[in-house]
């Protein structure tokens, strides 16, 4: 639930002020244009909200000037990159202006000696990955949405993804960011340094703040050496507990995998059907995709042998060398559920890695008491679970009540394990209530004090992460 404060409407005067900043052709206030921004990847119409205007700035100076207009007239601003948020992060829940980042799409510099890349906030993640690869380097951020999402959105949400188990999440790939503050100043935070103990680490505070503390307009990204030897393995299990139980075993064995991704059989079937691909044990298998990368061919071979032994010893039905098809199936998981249910919700929970098997077991058993279908995915190597809950043909009332009851039993369980209610998708506006309920009150007060200090008029992305009363 979003606690609305009284914002002013976007009047003709505000529209004129915005046109003066970005040019008339980059301000949209007609119903047809605004319809596109009423949702992001959210499928439940209860969460849709159409903004009053959308603006497309060309650079940080224009973003800053938009924020000055927003503060002058007290209208909210919602930053929006590609709108692939699954937590209603890019929805203008309090109305006002949507700030579109897509024009800021330049790669400014790639330095192969010092191994960094400077990009504007609106560059597509896949382009960054490809440009780094072309130079024999790696940009290690790799959310499953990389084909569509933008780097500013990734930094704002601290996106995780397929390679986080080895390289960390987006915040670990960033040296510094250029940020427009909620009151319209421009500041460079961070530095291209290996280490730094010079005051507060403000760049890390902005990263993952979901566009509530600043707008990311530029970033200096870390590039890594690209490992020349790589193999994907598909370990198939018919017992879910054994499939997820392999994760801590692999971590402890020191294999340092790049990816450890789990898909239950519901996802195996739906994503294989969607992708028109069928791999072994489509009917009864849970898949664990494991990627090993090395700088030495012998090391790859010995790690593969060790991996094969460990999977077989721990109940794998089959251990196969995999190809790109397995990643196509993995990347299509979320999309594939849309065919089965127009409305679904993506729960993104994170627990300590050694608790992942018991958590999946607990939640799968719990879900059997409800009329919805639950499909399970996990960036298993990081303890990050995605429960995709499908509404099917349930009534709105049953859906709402069932979800509320399921979550009331899920979230305390997760917190008791030392987990949290988002591992990578963020709180957005969808999880504001549990965020407020389960976060330590002193921690919550610290967050609100920071927000108040940086955004005194609460105009930047209000209704996200928590409510300002
Ligand atoms: C098929 C699919 C797969 C996905 N897989 C993953 C995955 O593997 N890992 C993962 O972490 N997420 C995943 N996601 C979720 C989503 O893609 C990520 O959260 C992504 O980082 C959002 O990027 P975006 O460009 O779409 O940002 P948006 O959705 O537009 O915005 C996300 C949030 O960031 C804010 N924001 C956007 N741009 C800026 C900016 N420049 N400055 C400040 N704030 C900003 C917005 O206000 C919003 O709160 C997936 C989503 C889909 C649909």
Short mmCIF file of C-alpha atoms and ligand atoms in Angstrom, two decimals:
data_model
loop_
_atom_site.label_atom_id
_atom_site.label_comp_id
_atom_site.label_asym_id
_atom_site.label_seq_id
_atom_site.Cartn_x
_atom_site.Cartn_y
_atom_site.Cartn_z
CA UNK A 1 0.00 0.00 0.00
CA UNK A 2 1.36 3.42 -0.91
CA UNK A 3 0.77 6.24 1.58
CA UNK A 4 0.12 9.18 -0.76
CA UNK A 5 1.26 12.61 0.26
CA UNK A 6 -0.32 15.59 -1.38
CA UNK A 7 1.56 16.26 -4.56
CA UNK A 8 0.58 18.95 -6.98
CA UNK A 9 -0.79 17.95 -10.36
CA UNK A 10 1.33 18.28 -13.48
CA UNK A 11 -0.26 21.46 -14.80
CA UNK A 12 0.24 23.18 -18.15
CA UNK A 13 2.76 25.41 -16.39
CA UNK A 14 4.79 22.37 -15.31
CA UNK A 15 4.64 20.93 -18.84
CA UNK A 16 5.93 24.22 -20.25
CA UNK A 17 8.75 24.25 -17.70
CA UNK A 18 9.68 20.68 -18.72
CA UNK A 19 9.56 21.58 -22.43
CA UNK A 20 11.93 24.46 -21.74
CA UNK A 21 14.37 21.95 -20.22
CA UNK A 22 14.31 19.00 -22.64
CA UNK A 23 12.60 20.40 -25.75
CA UNK A 24 8.91 20.06 -26.61
CA UNK A 25 9.49 16.89 -28.66
CA UNK A 26 10.80 15.11 -25.57
CA UNK A 27 7.83 15.77 -23.30
CA UNK A 28 4.78 13.50 -23.54
CA UNK A 29 1.49 14.23 -21.87
CA UNK A 30 -1.06 12.59 -24.17
CA UNK A 31 -3.01 9.56 -22.99
CA UNK A 32 -1.69 7.25 -25.73
CA UNK A 33 1.98 7.92 -24.94
CA UNK A 34 1.47 7.68 -21.19
CA UNK A 35 -0.43 4.38 -21.42
CA UNK A 36 2.94 2.65 -22.16
CA UNK A 37 4.24 3.63 -18.75
CA UNK A 38 1.35 2.51 -16.56
CA UNK A 39 3.23 -0.68 -15.72
CA UNK A 40 6.67 -2.27 -15.99
CA UNK A 41 6.83 -6.10 -15.97
CA UNK A 42 3.99 -6.15 -13.44
CA UNK A 43 1.03 -8.14 -14.78
CA UNK A 44 -1.53 -7.45 -12.05
CA UNK A 45 -3.70 -4.45 -13.04
CA UNK A 46 -4.21 -3.63 -9.34
CA UNK A 47 -0.69 -2.17 -9.39
CA UNK A 48 -0.93 -0.17 -12.63
CA UNK A 49 -0.71 3.62 -12.45
CA UNK A 50 -0.54 5.97 -15.42
CA UNK A 51 1.79 8.97 -14.98
CA UNK A 52 0.77 12.53 -15.86
CA UNK A 53 3.80 13.23 -18.05
CA UNK A 54 6.92 11.56 -19.39
CA UNK A 55 10.18 13.32 -20.24
CA UNK A 56 13.24 12.15 -22.15
CA UNK A 57 16.34 14.10 -21.03
CA UNK A 58 19.52 13.98 -23.12
CA UNK A 59 22.12 14.43 -20.37
CA UNK A 60 22.75 14.91 -16.65
CA UNK A 61 22.22 18.68 -16.88
CA UNK A 62 18.71 18.14 -18.23
CA UNK A 63 17.95 15.51 -15.58
CA UNK A 64 19.11 18.00 -12.93
CA UNK A 65 16.89 20.72 -14.40
CA UNK A 66 13.89 18.33 -14.39
CA UNK A 67 14.53 17.69 -10.68
CA UNK A 68 14.59 21.44 -10.03
CA UNK A 69 11.19 21.74 -11.75
CA UNK A 70 9.87 18.83 -9.66
CA UNK A 71 11.01 20.50 -6.43
CA UNK A 72 9.64 23.87 -7.44
CA UNK A 73 6.18 22.52 -8.20
CA UNK A 74 6.25 19.55 -5.76
CA UNK A 75 5.50 16.86 -8.32
CA UNK A 76 6.94 13.34 -8.07
CA UNK A 77 9.49 11.93 -10.53
CA UNK A 78 9.90 8.22 -11.27
CA UNK A 79 13.12 7.22 -13.06
CA UNK A 80 12.52 4.56 -15.68
CA UNK A 81 15.17 2.69 -17.66
CA UNK A 82 13.86 -0.35 -19.59
CA UNK A 83 10.93 -1.01 -17.25
CA UNK A 84 11.86 -4.66 -16.64
CA UNK A 85 11.30 -4.29 -12.90
CA UNK A 86 9.25 -7.10 -11.42
CA UNK A 87 8.61 -5.25 -8.15
CA UNK A 88 6.67 -2.27 -9.59
CA UNK A 89 9.85 -0.18 -9.26
CA UNK A 90 9.34 1.80 -12.46
CA UNK A 91 5.63 2.51 -11.94
CA UNK A 92 4.73 6.10 -11.03
CA UNK A 93 2.64 5.03 -8.05
CA UNK A 94 2.16 8.63 -6.87
CA UNK A 95 1.55 10.00 -10.37
CA UNK A 96 3.67 12.88 -11.69
CA UNK A 97 6.53 12.61 -14.16
CA UNK A 98 8.25 9.53 -15.54
CA UNK A 99 11.90 10.21 -16.35
CA UNK A 100 12.96 8.14 -19.36
CA UNK A 101 16.67 7.29 -19.54
CA UNK A 102 16.89 5.74 -23.01
CA UNK A 103 18.36 8.77 -24.81
CA UNK A 104 21.42 8.66 -22.58
CA UNK A 105 22.81 5.65 -24.42
CA UNK A 106 26.44 6.43 -25.25
CA UNK A 107 29.48 4.35 -24.42
CA UNK A 108 31.97 7.10 -23.66
CA UNK A 109 35.24 5.21 -23.24
CA UNK A 110 36.60 1.68 -23.17
CA UNK A 111 40.08 1.44 -21.70
CA UNK A 112 41.55 -2.01 -22.22
CA UNK A 113 44.84 -1.28 -20.37
CA UNK A 114 43.27 0.07 -17.19
CA UNK A 115 40.26 -2.25 -17.74
CA UNK A 116 37.28 0.04 -17.34
CA UNK A 117 34.36 1.32 -19.40
CA UNK A 118 32.57 4.64 -18.96
CA UNK A 119 28.92 4.57 -20.03
CA UNK A 120 25.85 6.75 -19.82
CA UNK A 121 23.03 5.44 -17.64
CA UNK A 122 20.81 4.44 -20.54
CA UNK A 123 23.16 1.98 -22.26
CA UNK A 124 21.69 -1.49 -22.68
CA UNK A 125 23.46 -4.06 -20.50
CA UNK A 126 23.90 -6.54 -23.36
CA UNK A 127 25.77 -3.88 -25.37
CA UNK A 128 28.20 -3.39 -22.49
CA UNK A 129 28.74 -7.15 -22.26
CA UNK A 130 29.30 -7.47 -26.01
CA UNK A 131 31.63 -4.47 -26.29
CA UNK A 132 33.74 -5.82 -23.41
CA UNK A 133 33.87 -9.30 -25.04
CA UNK A 134 34.95 -7.81 -28.37
CA UNK A 135 38.00 -6.42 -26.55
CA UNK A 136 38.73 -9.79 -24.90
CA UNK A 137 37.37 -8.55 -21.55
CA UNK A 138 34.40 -9.33 -19.33
CA UNK A 139 31.73 -7.10 -17.86
CA UNK A 140 30.50 -9.47 -15.15
CA UNK A 141 27.01 -8.04 -14.51
CA UNK A 142 24.57 -10.48 -16.11
CA UNK A 143 20.90 -10.30 -15.14
CA UNK A 144 18.67 -12.66 -17.15
CA UNK A 145 17.01 -9.55 -18.60
CA UNK A 146 20.34 -8.25 -20.00
CA UNK A 147 18.98 -8.16 -23.57
CA UNK A 148 16.52 -5.45 -22.57
CA UNK A 149 17.49 -3.78 -19.27
CA UNK A 150 19.72 -0.67 -19.02
CA UNK A 151 22.81 -0.23 -16.89
CA UNK A 152 21.27 2.60 -14.82
CA UNK A 153 18.38 0.29 -13.89
CA UNK A 154 20.85 -2.46 -12.97
CA UNK A 155 22.86 -0.13 -10.73
CA UNK A 156 19.71 1.33 -9.16
CA UNK A 157 18.46 -2.16 -8.24
CA UNK A 158 21.89 -3.71 -7.65
CA UNK A 159 20.86 -6.40 -10.10
CA UNK A 160 22.20 -9.89 -9.59
CA UNK A 161 21.85 -12.62 -12.15
CA UNK A 162 23.68 -15.58 -13.51
CA UNK A 163 27.29 -14.73 -12.69
CA UNK A 164 26.82 -13.22 -9.23
CA UNK A 165 27.94 -16.38 -7.46
CA UNK A 166 31.49 -15.81 -8.72
CA UNK A 167 31.69 -12.08 -9.44
CA UNK A 168 29.13 -10.51 -7.10
CA UNK A 169 26.17 -8.32 -8.00
CA UNK A 170 26.11 -5.08 -10.02
CA UNK A 171 27.48 -2.99 -7.14
CA UNK A 172 30.69 -5.06 -7.33
CA UNK A 173 31.18 -4.13 -10.99
CA UNK A 174 31.16 -0.36 -10.49
CA UNK A 175 34.01 2.03 -9.67
CA UNK A 176 32.07 5.27 -9.68
CA UNK A 177 28.77 6.83 -10.71
CA UNK A 178 27.60 10.24 -11.78
CA UNK A 179 24.42 11.00 -9.89
CA UNK A 180 21.76 13.70 -10.09
CA UNK A 181 20.55 14.31 -6.56
CA UNK A 182 16.83 14.58 -5.72
CA UNK A 183 17.24 18.35 -5.42
CA UNK A 184 18.94 18.68 -8.82
CA UNK A 185 22.70 18.78 -8.21
CA UNK A 186 25.17 16.70 -10.21
CA UNK A 187 27.89 14.78 -8.36
CA UNK A 188 30.48 12.11 -9.16
CA UNK A 189 30.59 9.49 -6.37
CA UNK A 190 33.31 6.88 -6.00
CA UNK A 191 36.64 6.71 -7.80
CA UNK A 192 38.52 4.38 -10.14
CA UNK A 193 40.54 2.88 -7.32
CA UNK A 194 41.09 -0.62 -6.04
CA UNK A 195 40.63 0.53 -2.45
CA UNK A 196 39.48 3.62 -0.61
CA UNK A 197 38.82 4.63 3.01
CA UNK A 198 38.00 8.25 2.39
CA UNK A 199 34.74 9.18 4.04
CA UNK A 200 31.34 7.59 3.59
CA UNK A 201 30.92 5.21 0.68
CA UNK A 202 28.08 7.19 -0.88
CA UNK A 203 28.22 5.48 -4.27
CA UNK A 204 27.33 2.20 -2.54
CA UNK A 205 24.44 3.91 -0.75
CA UNK A 206 22.99 5.11 -4.06
CA UNK A 207 23.48 1.74 -5.71
CA UNK A 208 20.54 -0.47 -4.81
CA UNK A 209 18.47 2.47 -3.54
CA UNK A 210 16.04 1.88 -6.42
CA UNK A 211 16.11 5.44 -7.68
CA UNK A 212 14.97 6.93 -4.36
CA UNK A 213 18.22 8.74 -3.49
CA UNK A 214 19.55 9.80 -6.88
CA UNK A 215 19.43 9.29 -10.62
CA UNK A 216 22.39 7.48 -12.16
CA UNK A 217 23.42 9.27 -15.35
CA UNK A 218 26.89 7.82 -15.90
CA UNK A 219 28.99 4.95 -14.56
CA UNK A 220 32.59 3.80 -14.67
CA UNK A 221 32.42 0.02 -14.82
CA UNK A 222 35.07 -2.56 -13.97
CA UNK A 223 36.21 -4.90 -16.71
CA UNK A 224 37.84 -8.24 -15.96
CA UNK A 225 40.01 -10.62 -17.94
CA UNK A 226 37.83 -12.96 -20.00
CA UNK A 227 38.51 -16.57 -19.07
CA UNK A 228 39.31 -18.48 -22.28
CA UNK A 229 38.10 -21.89 -21.09
CA UNK A 230 34.46 -22.41 -20.24
CA UNK A 231 32.04 -25.27 -19.91
CA UNK A 232 28.36 -25.42 -19.03
CA UNK A 233 27.10 -28.53 -17.32
CA UNK A 234 23.50 -29.59 -16.97
CA UNK A 235 23.06 -31.74 -13.87
CA UNK A 236 19.62 -33.33 -13.85
CA UNK A 237 17.98 -34.53 -10.68
CA UNK A 238 14.60 -36.16 -10.16
CA UNK A 239 14.71 -35.27 -6.46
CA UNK A 240 14.44 -31.51 -5.80
CA UNK A 241 16.12 -31.75 -2.42
CA UNK A 242 19.15 -33.46 -3.93
CA UNK A 243 19.26 -30.87 -6.74
CA UNK A 244 19.40 -27.93 -4.38
CA UNK A 245 21.51 -29.87 -1.86
CA UNK A 246 24.36 -29.91 -4.39
CA UNK A 247 24.85 -26.14 -4.06
CA UNK A 248 26.71 -25.93 -0.73
CA UNK A 249 28.69 -29.02 -1.74
CA UNK A 250 29.96 -27.29 -4.89
CA UNK A 251 30.74 -24.10 -3.01
CA UNK A 252 32.66 -25.99 -0.31
CA UNK A 253 34.61 -28.00 -2.87
CA UNK A 254 36.28 -24.77 -4.03
CA UNK A 255 35.16 -25.14 -7.65
CA UNK A 256 34.39 -21.41 -7.80
CA UNK A 257 31.61 -21.81 -10.38
CA UNK A 258 30.51 -18.81 -12.43
CA UNK A 259 26.86 -19.89 -12.31
CA UNK A 260 24.76 -22.33 -10.33
CA UNK A 261 21.17 -22.01 -11.54
CA UNK A 262 18.28 -24.21 -10.40
CA UNK A 263 14.96 -24.76 -12.20
CA UNK A 264 12.23 -27.04 -10.87
CA UNK A 265 10.37 -29.34 -13.26
CA UNK A 266 7.44 -26.93 -13.68
CA UNK A 267 9.86 -24.32 -15.03
CA UNK A 268 11.75 -26.94 -17.07
CA UNK A 269 8.52 -27.83 -18.84
CA UNK A 270 7.09 -24.34 -19.30
CA UNK A 271 10.36 -22.74 -20.45
CA UNK A 272 11.23 -25.71 -22.72
CA UNK A 273 7.77 -25.52 -24.34
CA UNK A 274 8.08 -21.77 -24.74
CA UNK A 275 11.57 -22.12 -26.26
CA UNK A 276 10.47 -25.08 -28.43
CA UNK A 277 13.41 -27.06 -27.08
CA UNK A 278 13.39 -30.37 -25.31
CA UNK A 279 16.38 -31.63 -23.32
CA UNK A 280 16.62 -34.93 -21.42
CA UNK A 281 14.28 -35.51 -18.48
CA UNK A 282 11.88 -32.83 -19.64
CA UNK A 283 9.08 -34.86 -18.02
CA UNK A 284 10.53 -35.41 -14.56
CA UNK A 285 13.82 -33.57 -14.10
CA UNK A 286 14.89 -30.54 -12.10
CA UNK A 287 17.83 -28.83 -13.77
CA UNK A 288 20.95 -27.39 -12.20
CA UNK A 289 23.08 -25.45 -14.69
CA UNK A 290 26.67 -25.08 -13.58
CA UNK A 291 29.24 -23.00 -15.43
CA UNK A 292 32.96 -23.38 -14.86
CA UNK A 293 35.45 -20.92 -16.36
CA UNK A 294 39.21 -21.15 -16.11
CA UNK A 295 42.36 -19.60 -17.51
CA UNK A 296 44.00 -22.96 -17.97
CA UNK A 297 42.76 -25.97 -19.98
CA UNK A 298 44.02 -28.61 -17.50
CA UNK A 299 42.28 -26.81 -14.64
CA UNK A 300 39.02 -26.90 -16.59
CA UNK A 301 39.36 -30.62 -17.15
CA UNK A 302 40.13 -31.42 -13.53
CA UNK A 303 37.26 -29.23 -12.30
CA UNK A 304 34.87 -30.94 -14.72
CA UNK A 305 35.91 -34.35 -13.41
CA UNK A 306 35.42 -33.21 -9.84
CA UNK A 307 32.03 -31.70 -10.71
CA UNK A 308 30.88 -34.89 -12.41
CA UNK A 309 31.92 -36.97 -9.39
CA UNK A 310 30.23 -34.64 -6.91
CA UNK A 311 26.94 -34.49 -8.83
CA UNK A 312 26.83 -38.25 -9.32
CA UNK A 313 27.71 -38.95 -5.70
CA UNK A 314 24.90 -36.62 -4.61
CA UNK A 315 22.06 -38.16 -6.57
CA UNK A 316 22.17 -36.67 -10.08
CA UNK A 317 20.28 -38.75 -12.63
CA UNK A 318 22.38 -37.38 -15.48
CA UNK A 319 25.35 -35.00 -15.78
CA UNK A 320 25.64 -33.62 -19.30
CA UNK A 321 27.81 -31.13 -21.11
CA UNK A 322 25.38 -28.37 -22.04
CA UNK A 323 25.20 -25.83 -24.83
CA UNK A 324 23.44 -22.50 -25.36
CA UNK A 325 20.02 -24.24 -25.46
CA UNK A 326 20.06 -24.66 -21.71
CA UNK A 327 20.55 -20.89 -21.28
CA UNK A 328 17.76 -20.14 -23.75
CA UNK A 329 15.46 -22.25 -21.59
CA UNK A 330 16.72 -20.55 -18.42
CA UNK A 331 16.29 -17.03 -19.82
CA UNK A 332 12.75 -17.79 -21.02
CA UNK A 333 11.51 -18.98 -17.62
CA UNK A 334 9.65 -15.85 -16.58
CA UNK A 335 8.25 -15.16 -20.04
CA UNK A 336 7.00 -18.74 -20.34
CA UNK A 337 4.67 -18.39 -17.36
CA UNK A 338 2.83 -15.54 -19.13
CA UNK A 339 1.44 -18.10 -21.56
CA UNK A 340 0.07 -20.13 -18.68
CA UNK A 341 -1.35 -17.31 -16.59
CA UNK A 342 -1.99 -13.71 -17.57
CA UNK A 343 -1.32 -12.59 -14.00
CA UNK A 344 1.50 -13.90 -11.86
CA UNK A 345 3.82 -12.58 -9.20
CA UNK A 346 7.53 -13.07 -8.88
CA UNK A 347 8.75 -13.55 -5.32
CA UNK A 348 12.45 -12.93 -4.86
CA UNK A 349 13.73 -14.28 -1.56
CA UNK A 350 17.26 -14.73 -0.31
CA UNK A 351 18.49 -17.10 2.41
CA UNK A 352 21.92 -18.30 3.52
CA UNK A 353 23.23 -20.64 0.81
CA UNK A 354 23.19 -23.68 3.12
CA UNK A 355 19.45 -23.13 3.78
CA UNK A 356 18.31 -23.13 0.17
CA UNK A 357 17.21 -26.78 0.00
CA UNK A 358 15.18 -26.63 3.23
CA UNK A 359 13.62 -23.30 2.21
CA UNK A 360 12.45 -24.64 -1.16
CA UNK A 361 11.10 -27.70 0.61
CA UNK A 362 9.24 -25.59 3.21
CA UNK A 363 7.73 -23.21 0.65
CA UNK A 364 6.77 -25.91 -1.84
CA UNK A 365 4.99 -27.85 0.90
CA UNK A 366 3.31 -24.65 2.12
CA UNK A 367 2.17 -23.74 -1.41
CA UNK A 368 0.27 -27.03 -1.67
CA UNK A 369 -2.34 -25.54 0.71
CA UNK A 370 -3.19 -22.81 -1.79
CA UNK A 371 -5.16 -22.82 -5.05
CA UNK A 372 -2.37 -21.17 -7.09
CA UNK A 373 0.50 -22.86 -8.92
CA UNK A 374 4.07 -22.17 -7.82
CA UNK A 375 7.12 -22.60 -10.07
CA UNK A 376 10.58 -22.37 -8.50
CA UNK A 377 13.82 -20.99 -9.85
CA UNK A 378 16.98 -20.11 -8.00
CA UNK A 379 20.25 -18.34 -8.54
CA UNK A 380 21.08 -21.19 -6.22
CA UNK A 381 24.74 -20.35 -5.75
CA UNK A 382 23.73 -17.12 -3.98
CA UNK A 383 20.81 -18.54 -1.96
CA UNK A 384 18.44 -16.44 -4.09
CA UNK A 385 15.04 -18.05 -4.82
CA UNK A 386 12.38 -16.93 -7.25
CA UNK A 387 8.91 -18.29 -6.57
CA UNK A 388 6.70 -17.55 -9.55
CA UNK A 389 3.12 -17.71 -8.33
CA UNK A 390 0.50 -18.10 -11.08
CA UNK A 391 -3.01 -16.74 -10.60
CA UNK A 392 -4.61 -18.82 -13.35
CA UNK A 393 -8.38 -18.40 -13.29
CA UNK A 394 -8.71 -17.59 -9.55
CA UNK A 395 -10.98 -14.69 -8.65
CA UNK A 396 -9.24 -11.43 -7.68
CA UNK A 397 -10.44 -11.83 -4.10
CA UNK A 398 -9.15 -15.41 -3.74
CA UNK A 399 -5.86 -14.38 -5.34
CA UNK A 400 -5.37 -11.47 -2.97
CA UNK A 401 -6.33 -13.47 0.14
CA UNK A 402 -4.27 -16.52 -0.82
CA UNK A 403 -1.18 -14.45 -1.57
CA UNK A 404 -1.53 -12.49 1.67
CA UNK A 405 -1.84 -15.70 3.67
CA UNK A 406 1.08 -17.38 1.82
CA UNK A 407 3.32 -14.35 2.39
CA UNK A 408 2.31 -14.08 6.06
CA UNK A 409 3.76 -17.58 6.51
CA UNK A 410 6.71 -17.10 4.16
CA UNK A 411 8.30 -13.83 5.22
CA UNK A 412 8.73 -14.59 8.97
CA UNK A 413 10.19 -17.97 8.01
CA UNK A 414 12.72 -16.26 5.71
CA UNK A 415 13.70 -13.66 8.33
CA UNK A 416 14.08 -16.36 10.99
CA UNK A 417 16.66 -18.03 8.77
CA UNK A 418 18.56 -14.75 8.50
CA UNK A 419 17.19 -14.16 5.00
CA UNK A 420 15.58 -11.11 3.39
CA UNK A 421 12.54 -10.48 1.17
CA UNK A 422 14.54 -9.41 -1.86
CA UNK A 423 17.83 -10.76 -3.14
CA UNK A 424 17.97 -8.73 -6.34
CA UNK A 425 14.62 -7.46 -7.67
CA UNK A 426 14.27 -4.84 -4.97
CA UNK A 427 11.33 -3.77 -2.86
CA UNK A 428 9.79 -1.42 -5.44
CA UNK A 429 6.32 -0.45 -4.38
CA UNK A 430 5.12 -4.04 -4.21
CA UNK A 431 6.90 -5.08 -1.03
CA UNK A 432 6.73 -1.81 0.91
CA UNK A 433 4.41 -3.30 3.55
CA UNK A 434 6.58 -6.33 4.46
CA UNK A 435 9.71 -4.13 4.21
CA UNK A 436 8.26 -1.84 6.89
CA UNK A 437 6.97 -4.75 8.95
CA UNK A 438 10.05 -6.95 9.04
CA UNK A 439 12.90 -4.40 9.00
CA UNK A 440 14.43 -3.53 12.35
CA UNK A 441 12.77 -0.20 13.37
CA UNK A 442 16.10 1.51 14.04
CA UNK A 443 17.41 0.43 10.65
CA UNK A 444 14.18 1.67 9.06
CA UNK A 445 14.51 5.03 10.84
CA UNK A 446 18.09 5.36 9.57
CA UNK A 447 16.89 4.77 6.01
CA UNK A 448 14.09 7.31 6.35
CA UNK A 449 16.42 9.90 7.91
CA UNK A 450 18.79 9.53 4.94
CA UNK A 451 15.91 9.86 2.48
CA UNK A 452 14.64 12.96 4.26
CA UNK A 453 18.08 14.58 4.28
CA UNK A 454 18.66 13.99 0.56
CA UNK A 455 15.11 14.49 -0.72
CA UNK A 456 13.39 16.95 1.64
CA UNK A 457 10.33 17.29 -0.62
CA UNK A 458 10.12 13.52 -1.20
CA UNK A 459 9.77 14.03 -4.92
CA UNK A 460 12.18 11.35 -6.18
CA UNK A 461 10.47 7.99 -6.65
CA UNK A 462 8.08 8.24 -3.69
CA UNK A 463 6.20 5.12 -2.60
CA UNK A 464 9.24 2.91 -3.28
CA UNK A 465 11.19 0.85 -0.72
CA UNK A 466 9.25 2.41 2.21
CA UNK A 467 6.70 5.12 2.84
CA UNK A 468 7.63 8.58 4.10
CA UNK A 469 4.84 9.65 6.42
C1 LIG B 1 12.77 -11.79 -17.87
C2 LIG B 1 13.37 -11.05 -16.71
C3 LIG B 1 14.50 -11.55 -16.12
C4 LIG B 1 15.08 -10.86 -15.05
N1 LIG B 1 16.21 -11.37 -14.50
C5 LIG B 1 16.82 -10.70 -13.50
C6 LIG B 1 18.03 -11.21 -12.93
O1 LIG B 1 18.55 -12.26 -13.33
N2 LIG B 1 18.58 -10.50 -11.92
C7 LIG B 1 18.03 -9.34 -11.47
O2 LIG B 1 18.59 -8.72 -10.55
N3 LIG B 1 16.88 -8.85 -11.97
C8 LIG B 1 16.27 -9.50 -12.98
N4 LIG B 1 15.11 -9.00 -13.50
C9 LIG B 1 14.53 -7.74 -12.97
C10 LIG B 1 15.02 -6.47 -13.73
O3 LIG B 1 15.41 -6.80 -15.05
C11 LIG B 1 16.17 -5.80 -12.99
O4 LIG B 1 15.69 -5.26 -11.77
C12 LIG B 1 16.87 -4.68 -13.80
O5 LIG B 1 18.01 -4.26 -13.09
C13 LIG B 1 15.96 -3.47 -14.06
O6 LIG B 1 16.56 -2.70 -15.08
P1 LIG B 1 15.70 -1.72 -15.98
O7 LIG B 1 16.63 -1.05 -16.90
O8 LIG B 1 14.59 -2.44 -16.63
O9 LIG B 1 15.15 -0.73 -14.88
P2 LIG B 1 13.66 -0.27 -14.57
O10 LIG B 1 12.78 -1.46 -14.44
O11 LIG B 1 13.24 0.76 -15.52
O12 LIG B 1 13.85 0.40 -13.13
C14 LIG B 1 14.15 -0.36 -12.00
C15 LIG B 1 14.25 0.54 -10.76
O13 LIG B 1 15.37 1.40 -10.86
C16 LIG B 1 14.99 2.77 -10.91
N5 LIG B 1 15.83 3.36 -11.95
C17 LIG B 1 15.87 3.02 -13.26
N6 LIG B 1 16.84 3.70 -13.88
C18 LIG B 1 17.42 4.49 -12.96
C19 LIG B 1 18.51 5.40 -12.99
N7 LIG B 1 19.19 5.66 -14.10
N8 LIG B 1 18.83 6.03 -11.84
C20 LIG B 1 18.16 5.78 -10.69
N9 LIG B 1 17.13 4.93 -10.61
C21 LIG B 1 16.78 4.28 -11.72
C22 LIG B 1 13.51 2.77 -11.23
O14 LIG B 1 12.85 3.88 -10.69
C23 LIG B 1 13.07 1.47 -10.58
O15 LIG B 1 12.88 1.67 -9.21
C24 LIG B 1 14.49 -9.67 -14.56
C25 LIG B 1 13.33 -9.18 -15.16
C26 LIG B 1 12.78 -9.85 -16.22
C27 LIG B 1 11.54 -9.29 -16.85
#
